[in-house]
Amino acid sequence: MATVTFLKSAPRIDDLPEGNRPHVAFVGRSNVGKSALLNDLAGTKNLARVSSTPGRTQMVNLFDVDKKFFLVDLPGYGFASGSKAKRDTYSDLVRDYLWQAQQLKLVLLVIDSRLGLTDLDRDMLSYLESGKLPHLIIANKIDKLSRSEAVNLMRELQARHNVPVLSHSNVTGSGKGEIWHAIQTAISA
Protein backbone atom coordinates (compact mmCIF):
# COMPACT_ATOMS: atom_id res chain seq x y z
CA MET A 1 0.00 0.00 0.00
CA ALA A 2 1.31 3.41 -0.99
CA THR A 3 1.73 6.16 1.57
CA VAL A 4 -0.15 9.25 0.41
CA THR A 5 0.22 12.56 2.26
CA PHE A 6 -1.09 16.06 1.61
CA LEU A 7 1.65 18.34 0.29
CA LYS A 8 0.02 21.70 -0.49
CA SER A 9 -2.77 23.67 -2.13
CA ALA A 10 -1.63 25.84 -5.02
CA PRO A 11 -3.82 28.83 -5.93
CA ARG A 12 -1.71 29.44 -9.08
CA ILE A 13 0.31 27.29 -11.46
CA ASP A 14 3.45 29.17 -10.40
CA ASP A 15 2.94 27.73 -6.90
CA LEU A 16 3.37 24.11 -8.01
CA PRO A 17 6.49 22.34 -6.77
CA GLU A 18 9.44 22.32 -9.13
CA GLY A 19 11.15 19.12 -10.16
CA ASN A 20 10.41 16.22 -12.42
CA ARG A 21 8.24 14.00 -10.25
CA PRO A 22 5.27 12.72 -12.29
CA HIS A 23 1.76 14.08 -11.76
CA VAL A 24 -1.54 12.17 -12.04
CA ALA A 25 -4.52 14.56 -12.09
CA PHE A 26 -8.16 14.02 -11.12
CA VAL A 27 -10.63 16.10 -13.12
CA GLY A 28 -14.43 16.04 -13.26
CA ARG A 29 -17.66 17.82 -12.46
CA SER A 30 -18.16 19.37 -9.05
CA ASN A 31 -19.50 16.81 -6.57
CA VAL A 32 -18.58 13.80 -8.75
CA GLY A 33 -16.46 12.28 -5.98
CA LYS A 34 -12.88 13.13 -6.99
CA SER A 35 -11.77 13.77 -3.40
CA ALA A 36 -13.55 10.65 -2.10
CA LEU A 37 -11.89 8.60 -4.85
CA LEU A 38 -8.50 10.01 -3.87
CA ASN A 39 -9.20 9.14 -0.22
CA ASP A 40 -10.18 5.59 -1.19
CA LEU A 41 -6.97 5.14 -3.19
CA ALA A 42 -5.00 6.43 -0.20
CA GLY A 43 -6.84 4.08 2.17
CA THR A 44 -8.16 6.87 4.39
CA LYS A 45 -11.29 8.99 4.73
CA ASN A 46 -9.59 12.19 5.85
CA LEU A 47 -6.81 13.00 3.39
CA ALA A 48 -8.69 15.04 0.76
CA ARG A 49 -11.54 17.19 2.02
CA VAL A 50 -14.89 15.71 1.02
CA SER A 51 -17.97 17.91 1.06
CA SER A 52 -21.60 17.45 0.13
CA THR A 53 -21.49 21.03 -1.16
CA PRO A 54 -20.26 21.26 -4.76
CA GLY A 55 -17.36 23.54 -5.62
CA ARG A 56 -15.30 23.18 -2.43
CA THR A 57 -12.05 22.29 -4.22
CA GLN A 58 -10.85 25.71 -5.32
CA MET A 59 -7.11 25.21 -5.77
CA VAL A 60 -4.75 22.63 -7.21
CA ASN A 61 -4.32 20.20 -4.29
CA LEU A 62 -1.18 18.07 -4.38
CA PHE A 63 -0.72 14.78 -2.57
CA ASP A 64 2.67 13.10 -2.34
CA VAL A 65 2.81 9.36 -3.02
CA ASP A 66 5.84 7.65 -1.47
CA LYS A 67 7.98 10.67 -2.45
CA LYS A 68 7.82 9.32 -6.02
CA PHE A 69 4.91 11.15 -7.69
CA PHE A 70 1.95 13.42 -7.01
CA LEU A 71 -1.79 12.86 -7.15
CA VAL A 72 -3.41 16.17 -8.09
CA ASP A 73 -7.02 17.05 -7.17
CA LEU A 74 -8.24 19.81 -9.49
CA PRO A 75 -11.26 22.09 -8.98
CA GLY A 76 -14.48 20.65 -10.40
CA TYR A 77 -16.33 22.12 -13.33
CA GLY A 78 -20.02 22.79 -13.85
CA PHE A 79 -20.91 24.21 -10.45
CA ALA A 80 -23.38 27.02 -11.16
CA SER A 81 -23.33 28.81 -7.79
CA GLY A 82 -20.94 31.63 -7.02
CA SER A 83 -19.85 34.54 -9.13
CA LYS A 84 -19.00 34.08 -12.80
CA ALA A 85 -15.59 35.62 -12.14
CA LYS A 86 -14.86 32.99 -9.46
CA ARG A 87 -16.02 30.13 -11.73
CA ASP A 88 -13.86 31.51 -14.54
CA THR A 89 -10.86 31.62 -12.20
CA TYR A 90 -11.30 27.91 -11.38
CA SER A 91 -11.72 27.07 -15.07
CA ASP A 92 -8.60 29.03 -15.96
CA LEU A 93 -6.67 27.28 -13.20
CA VAL A 94 -7.67 23.82 -14.47
CA ARG A 95 -6.94 24.75 -18.09
CA ASP A 96 -3.56 26.28 -17.21
CA TYR A 97 -2.61 23.25 -15.14
CA LEU A 98 -3.55 20.79 -17.89
CA TRP A 99 -1.63 22.72 -20.55
CA GLN A 100 1.40 23.73 -18.50
CA ALA A 101 2.19 20.90 -16.07
CA GLN A 102 5.17 19.33 -17.81
CA GLN A 103 5.19 16.42 -15.36
CA LEU A 104 1.58 15.41 -16.13
CA LYS A 105 1.55 11.69 -17.00
CA LEU A 106 -2.16 10.85 -16.73
CA VAL A 107 -5.53 12.57 -16.30
CA LEU A 108 -8.31 10.61 -14.62
CA LEU A 109 -11.63 11.98 -15.92
CA VAL A 110 -14.03 11.07 -13.11
CA ILE A 111 -17.71 10.80 -14.07
CA ASP A 112 -20.83 9.92 -12.09
CA SER A 113 -21.99 6.45 -13.20
CA ARG A 114 -25.60 7.41 -12.59
CA LEU A 115 -25.37 10.22 -15.16
CA GLY A 116 -22.89 8.80 -17.66
CA LEU A 117 -20.99 11.37 -19.68
CA THR A 118 -22.63 14.79 -19.35
CA ASP A 119 -22.13 17.54 -21.92
CA LEU A 120 -19.51 19.09 -19.62
CA ASP A 121 -17.70 15.74 -19.38
CA ARG A 122 -17.75 15.43 -23.18
CA ASP A 123 -16.28 18.93 -23.42
CA MET A 124 -13.48 17.94 -21.02
CA LEU A 125 -12.87 14.71 -22.94
CA SER A 126 -12.56 16.72 -26.19
CA TYR A 127 -10.23 19.15 -24.43
CA LEU A 128 -7.98 16.31 -23.24
CA GLU A 129 -7.98 14.71 -26.68
CA SER A 130 -7.20 18.00 -28.46
CA GLY A 131 -4.20 18.49 -26.20
CA LYS A 132 -3.15 14.86 -26.70
CA LEU A 133 -3.09 14.47 -22.92
CA PRO A 134 -2.97 10.86 -21.69
CA HIS A 135 -6.27 10.12 -19.97
CA LEU A 136 -8.82 7.53 -18.99
CA ILE A 137 -12.39 7.61 -17.73
CA ILE A 138 -13.33 6.52 -14.21
CA ALA A 139 -17.03 5.65 -13.85
CA ASN A 140 -17.35 6.55 -10.17
CA LYS A 141 -20.15 5.53 -7.78
CA ILE A 142 -20.69 2.34 -9.83
CA ASP A 143 -22.34 0.73 -6.77
CA LYS A 144 -25.34 3.05 -7.30
CA LEU A 145 -26.25 1.10 -10.46
CA SER A 146 -27.72 -2.36 -10.79
CA ARG A 147 -25.37 -5.01 -12.14
CA SER A 148 -26.93 -4.87 -15.61
CA GLU A 149 -26.91 -1.04 -15.66
CA ALA A 150 -23.21 -1.05 -14.72
CA VAL A 151 -22.35 -3.58 -17.44
CA ASN A 152 -24.32 -1.58 -20.04
CA LEU A 153 -22.67 1.70 -19.01
CA MET A 154 -19.17 0.25 -19.23
CA ARG A 155 -19.89 -1.33 -22.63
CA GLU A 156 -21.33 1.93 -23.97
CA LEU A 157 -18.41 4.05 -22.73
CA GLN A 158 -15.83 1.63 -24.13
CA ALA A 159 -17.62 1.36 -27.48
CA ARG A 160 -18.01 5.13 -27.95
CA HIS A 161 -14.65 6.37 -26.73
CA ASN A 162 -11.15 5.38 -27.73
CA VAL A 163 -9.87 5.60 -24.17
CA PRO A 164 -9.64 3.11 -21.28
CA VAL A 165 -12.66 3.08 -18.95
CA LEU A 166 -12.50 1.83 -15.36
CA SER A 167 -15.25 1.64 -12.76
CA HIS A 168 -14.94 2.52 -9.08
CA SER A 169 -16.93 2.37 -5.87
CA ASN A 170 -15.93 3.90 -2.54
CA VAL A 171 -18.54 1.67 -0.88
CA THR A 172 -17.31 -1.70 -2.18
CA GLY A 173 -13.74 -0.75 -3.06
CA SER A 174 -14.17 -2.18 -6.55
CA GLY A 175 -11.84 -0.79 -9.18
CA LYS A 176 -9.22 0.46 -6.72
CA GLY A 177 -6.57 -2.05 -7.82
CA GLU A 178 -7.18 -1.38 -11.51
CA ILE A 179 -6.87 2.37 -10.99
CA TRP A 180 -3.58 1.97 -9.09
CA HIS A 181 -2.32 -0.29 -11.89
CA ALA A 182 -3.20 2.35 -14.52
CA ILE A 183 -1.44 5.04 -12.47
CA GLN A 184 1.69 2.92 -11.98
CA THR A 185 1.78 2.08 -15.70
CA ALA A 186 1.47 5.77 -16.66
CA ILE A 187 4.19 7.03 -14.33
CA SER A 188 6.55 4.24 -15.38
CA ALA A 189 6.21 4.99 -19.10
CSV table of C-alpha atoms in Angstrom, one decimal:
chain,number,residue,atom,x,y,z
A,1,MET,CA,0.0,0.0,0.0
A,2,ALA,CA,1.3,3.4,-1.0
A,3,THR,CA,1.7,6.2,1.6
A,4,VAL,CA,-0.2,9.2,0.4
A,5,THR,CA,0.2,12.6,2.3
A,6,PHE,CA,-1.1,16.1,1.6
A,7,LEU,CA,1.7,18.3,0.3
A,8,LYS,CA,0.0,21.7,-0.5
A,9,SER,CA,-2.8,23.7,-2.1
A,10,ALA,CA,-1.6,25.8,-5.0
A,11,PRO,CA,-3.8,28.8,-5.9
A,12,ARG,CA,-1.7,29.4,-9.1
A,13,ILE,CA,0.3,27.3,-11.5
A,14,ASP,CA,3.4,29.2,-10.4
A,15,ASP,CA,2.9,27.7,-6.9
A,16,LEU,CA,3.4,24.1,-8.0
A,17,PRO,CA,6.5,22.3,-6.8
A,18,GLU,CA,9.4,22.3,-9.1
A,19,GLY,CA,11.1,19.1,-10.2
A,20,ASN,CA,10.4,16.2,-12.4
A,21,ARG,CA,8.2,14.0,-10.3
A,22,PRO,CA,5.3,12.7,-12.3
A,23,HIS,CA,1.8,14.1,-11.8
A,24,VAL,CA,-1.5,12.2,-12.0
A,25,ALA,CA,-4.5,14.6,-12.1
A,26,PHE,CA,-8.2,14.0,-11.1
A,27,VAL,CA,-10.6,16.1,-13.1
A,28,GLY,CA,-14.4,16.0,-13.3
A,29,ARG,CA,-17.7,17.8,-12.5
A,30,SER,CA,-18.2,19.4,-9.1
A,31,ASN,CA,-19.5,16.8,-6.6
A,32,VAL,CA,-18.6,13.8,-8.7
A,33,GLY,CA,-16.5,12.3,-6.0
A,34,LYS,CA,-12.9,13.1,-7.0
A,35,SER,CA,-11.8,13.8,-3.4
A,36,ALA,CA,-13.6,10.6,-2.1
A,37,LEU,CA,-11.9,8.6,-4.9
A,38,LEU,CA,-8.5,10.0,-3.9
A,39,ASN,CA,-9.2,9.1,-0.2
A,40,ASP,CA,-10.2,5.6,-1.2
A,41,LEU,CA,-7.0,5.1,-3.2
A,42,ALA,CA,-5.0,6.4,-0.2
A,43,GLY,CA,-6.8,4.1,2.2
A,44,THR,CA,-8.2,6.9,4.4
A,45,LYS,CA,-11.3,9.0,4.7
A,46,ASN,CA,-9.6,12.2,5.8
A,47,LEU,CA,-6.8,13.0,3.4
A,48,ALA,CA,-8.7,15.0,0.8
A,49,ARG,CA,-11.5,17.2,2.0
A,50,VAL,CA,-14.9,15.7,1.0
A,51,SER,CA,-18.0,17.9,1.1
A,52,SER,CA,-21.6,17.5,0.1
A,53,THR,CA,-21.5,21.0,-1.2
A,54,PRO,CA,-20.3,21.3,-4.8
A,55,GLY,CA,-17.4,23.5,-5.6
A,56,ARG,CA,-15.3,23.2,-2.4
A,57,THR,CA,-12.0,22.3,-4.2
A,58,GLN,CA,-10.8,25.7,-5.3
A,59,MET,CA,-7.1,25.2,-5.8
A,60,VAL,CA,-4.8,22.6,-7.2
A,61,ASN,CA,-4.3,20.2,-4.3
A,62,LEU,CA,-1.2,18.1,-4.4
A,63,PHE,CA,-0.7,14.8,-2.6
A,64,ASP,CA,2.7,13.1,-2.3
A,65,VAL,CA,2.8,9.4,-3.0
A,66,ASP,CA,5.8,7.6,-1.5
A,67,LYS,CA,8.0,10.7,-2.4
A,68,LYS,CA,7.8,9.3,-6.0
A,69,PHE,CA,4.9,11.1,-7.7
A,70,PHE,CA,1.9,13.4,-7.0
A,71,LEU,CA,-1.8,12.9,-7.1
A,72,VAL,CA,-3.4,16.2,-8.1
A,73,ASP,CA,-7.0,17.1,-7.2
A,74,LEU,CA,-8.2,19.8,-9.5
A,75,PRO,CA,-11.3,22.1,-9.0
A,76,GLY,CA,-14.5,20.7,-10.4
A,77,TYR,CA,-16.3,22.1,-13.3
A,78,GLY,CA,-20.0,22.8,-13.8
A,79,PHE,CA,-20.9,24.2,-10.4
A,80,ALA,CA,-23.4,27.0,-11.2
A,81,SER,CA,-23.3,28.8,-7.8
A,82,GLY,CA,-20.9,31.6,-7.0
A,83,SER,CA,-19.8,34.5,-9.1
A,84,LYS,CA,-19.0,34.1,-12.8
A,85,ALA,CA,-15.6,35.6,-12.1
A,86,LYS,CA,-14.9,33.0,-9.5
A,87,ARG,CA,-16.0,30.1,-11.7
A,88,ASP,CA,-13.9,31.5,-14.5
A,89,THR,CA,-10.9,31.6,-12.2
A,90,TYR,CA,-11.3,27.9,-11.4
A,91,SER,CA,-11.7,27.1,-15.1
A,92,ASP,CA,-8.6,29.0,-16.0
A,93,LEU,CA,-6.7,27.3,-13.2
A,94,VAL,CA,-7.7,23.8,-14.5
A,95,ARG,CA,-6.9,24.8,-18.1
A,96,ASP,CA,-3.6,26.3,-17.2
A,97,TYR,CA,-2.6,23.3,-15.1
A,98,LEU,CA,-3.5,20.8,-17.9
A,99,TRP,CA,-1.6,22.7,-20.5
A,100,GLN,CA,1.4,23.7,-18.5
A,101,ALA,CA,2.2,20.9,-16.1
A,102,GLN,CA,5.2,19.3,-17.8
A,103,GLN,CA,5.2,16.4,-15.4
A,104,LEU,CA,1.6,15.4,-16.1
A,105,LYS,CA,1.6,11.7,-17.0
A,106,LEU,CA,-2.2,10.9,-16.7
A,107,VAL,CA,-5.5,12.6,-16.3
A,108,LEU,CA,-8.3,10.6,-14.6
A,109,LEU,CA,-11.6,12.0,-15.9
A,110,VAL,CA,-14.0,11.1,-13.1
A,111,ILE,CA,-17.7,10.8,-14.1
A,112,ASP,CA,-20.8,9.9,-12.1
A,113,SER,CA,-22.0,6.5,-13.2
A,114,ARG,CA,-25.6,7.4,-12.6
A,115,LEU,CA,-25.4,10.2,-15.2
A,116,GLY,CA,-22.9,8.8,-17.7
A,117,LEU,CA,-21.0,11.4,-19.7
A,118,THR,CA,-22.6,14.8,-19.3
A,119,ASP,CA,-22.1,17.5,-21.9
A,120,LEU,CA,-19.5,19.1,-19.6
A,121,ASP,CA,-17.7,15.7,-19.4
A,122,ARG,CA,-17.7,15.4,-23.2
A,123,ASP,CA,-16.3,18.9,-23.4
A,124,MET,CA,-13.5,17.9,-21.0
A,125,LEU,CA,-12.9,14.7,-22.9
A,126,SER,CA,-12.6,16.7,-26.2
A,127,TYR,CA,-10.2,19.1,-24.4
A,128,LEU,CA,-8.0,16.3,-23.2
A,129,GLU,CA,-8.0,14.7,-26.7
A,130,SER,CA,-7.2,18.0,-28.5
A,131,GLY,CA,-4.2,18.5,-26.2
A,132,LYS,CA,-3.1,14.9,-26.7
A,133,LEU,CA,-3.1,14.5,-22.9
A,134,PRO,CA,-3.0,10.9,-21.7
A,135,HIS,CA,-6.3,10.1,-20.0
A,136,LEU,CA,-8.8,7.5,-19.0
A,137,ILE,CA,-12.4,7.6,-17.7
A,138,ILE,CA,-13.3,6.5,-14.2
A,139,ALA,CA,-17.0,5.6,-13.9
A,140,ASN,CA,-17.4,6.5,-10.2
A,141,LYS,CA,-20.2,5.5,-7.8
A,142,ILE,CA,-20.7,2.3,-9.8
A,143,ASP,CA,-22.3,0.7,-6.8
A,144,LYS,CA,-25.3,3.1,-7.3
A,145,LEU,CA,-26.2,1.1,-10.5
A,146,SER,CA,-27.7,-2.4,-10.8
A,147,ARG,CA,-25.4,-5.0,-12.1
A,148,SER,CA,-26.9,-4.9,-15.6
A,149,GLU,CA,-26.9,-1.0,-15.7
A,150,ALA,CA,-23.2,-1.0,-14.7
A,151,VAL,CA,-22.4,-3.6,-17.4
A,152,ASN,CA,-24.3,-1.6,-20.0
A,153,LEU,CA,-22.7,1.7,-19.0
A,154,MET,CA,-19.2,0.2,-19.2
A,155,ARG,CA,-19.9,-1.3,-22.6
A,156,GLU,CA,-21.3,1.9,-24.0
A,157,LEU,CA,-18.4,4.1,-22.7
A,158,GLN,CA,-15.8,1.6,-24.1
A,159,ALA,CA,-17.6,1.4,-27.5
A,160,ARG,CA,-18.0,5.1,-28.0
A,161,HIS,CA,-14.6,6.4,-26.7
A,162,ASN,CA,-11.2,5.4,-27.7
A,163,VAL,CA,-9.9,5.6,-24.2
A,164,PRO,CA,-9.6,3.1,-21.3
A,165,VAL,CA,-12.7,3.1,-19.0
A,166,LEU,CA,-12.5,1.8,-15.4
A,167,SER,CA,-15.2,1.6,-12.8
A,168,HIS,CA,-14.9,2.5,-9.1
A,169,SER,CA,-16.9,2.4,-5.9
A,170,ASN,CA,-15.9,3.9,-2.5
A,171,VAL,CA,-18.5,1.7,-0.9
A,172,THR,CA,-17.3,-1.7,-2.2
A,173,GLY,CA,-13.7,-0.7,-3.1
A,174,SER,CA,-14.2,-2.2,-6.5
A,175,GLY,CA,-11.8,-0.8,-9.2
A,176,LYS,CA,-9.2,0.5,-6.7
A,177,GLY,CA,-6.6,-2.1,-7.8
A,178,GLU,CA,-7.2,-1.4,-11.5
A,179,ILE,CA,-6.9,2.4,-11.0
A,180,TRP,CA,-3.6,2.0,-9.1
A,181,HIS,CA,-2.3,-0.3,-11.9
A,182,ALA,CA,-3.2,2.4,-14.5
A,183,ILE,CA,-1.4,5.0,-12.5
A,184,GLN,CA,1.7,2.9,-12.0
A,185,THR,CA,1.8,2.1,-15.7
A,186,ALA,CA,1.5,5.8,-16.7
A,187,ILE,CA,4.2,7.0,-14.3
A,188,SER,CA,6.5,4.2,-15.4
A,189,ALA,CA,6.2,5.0,-19.1
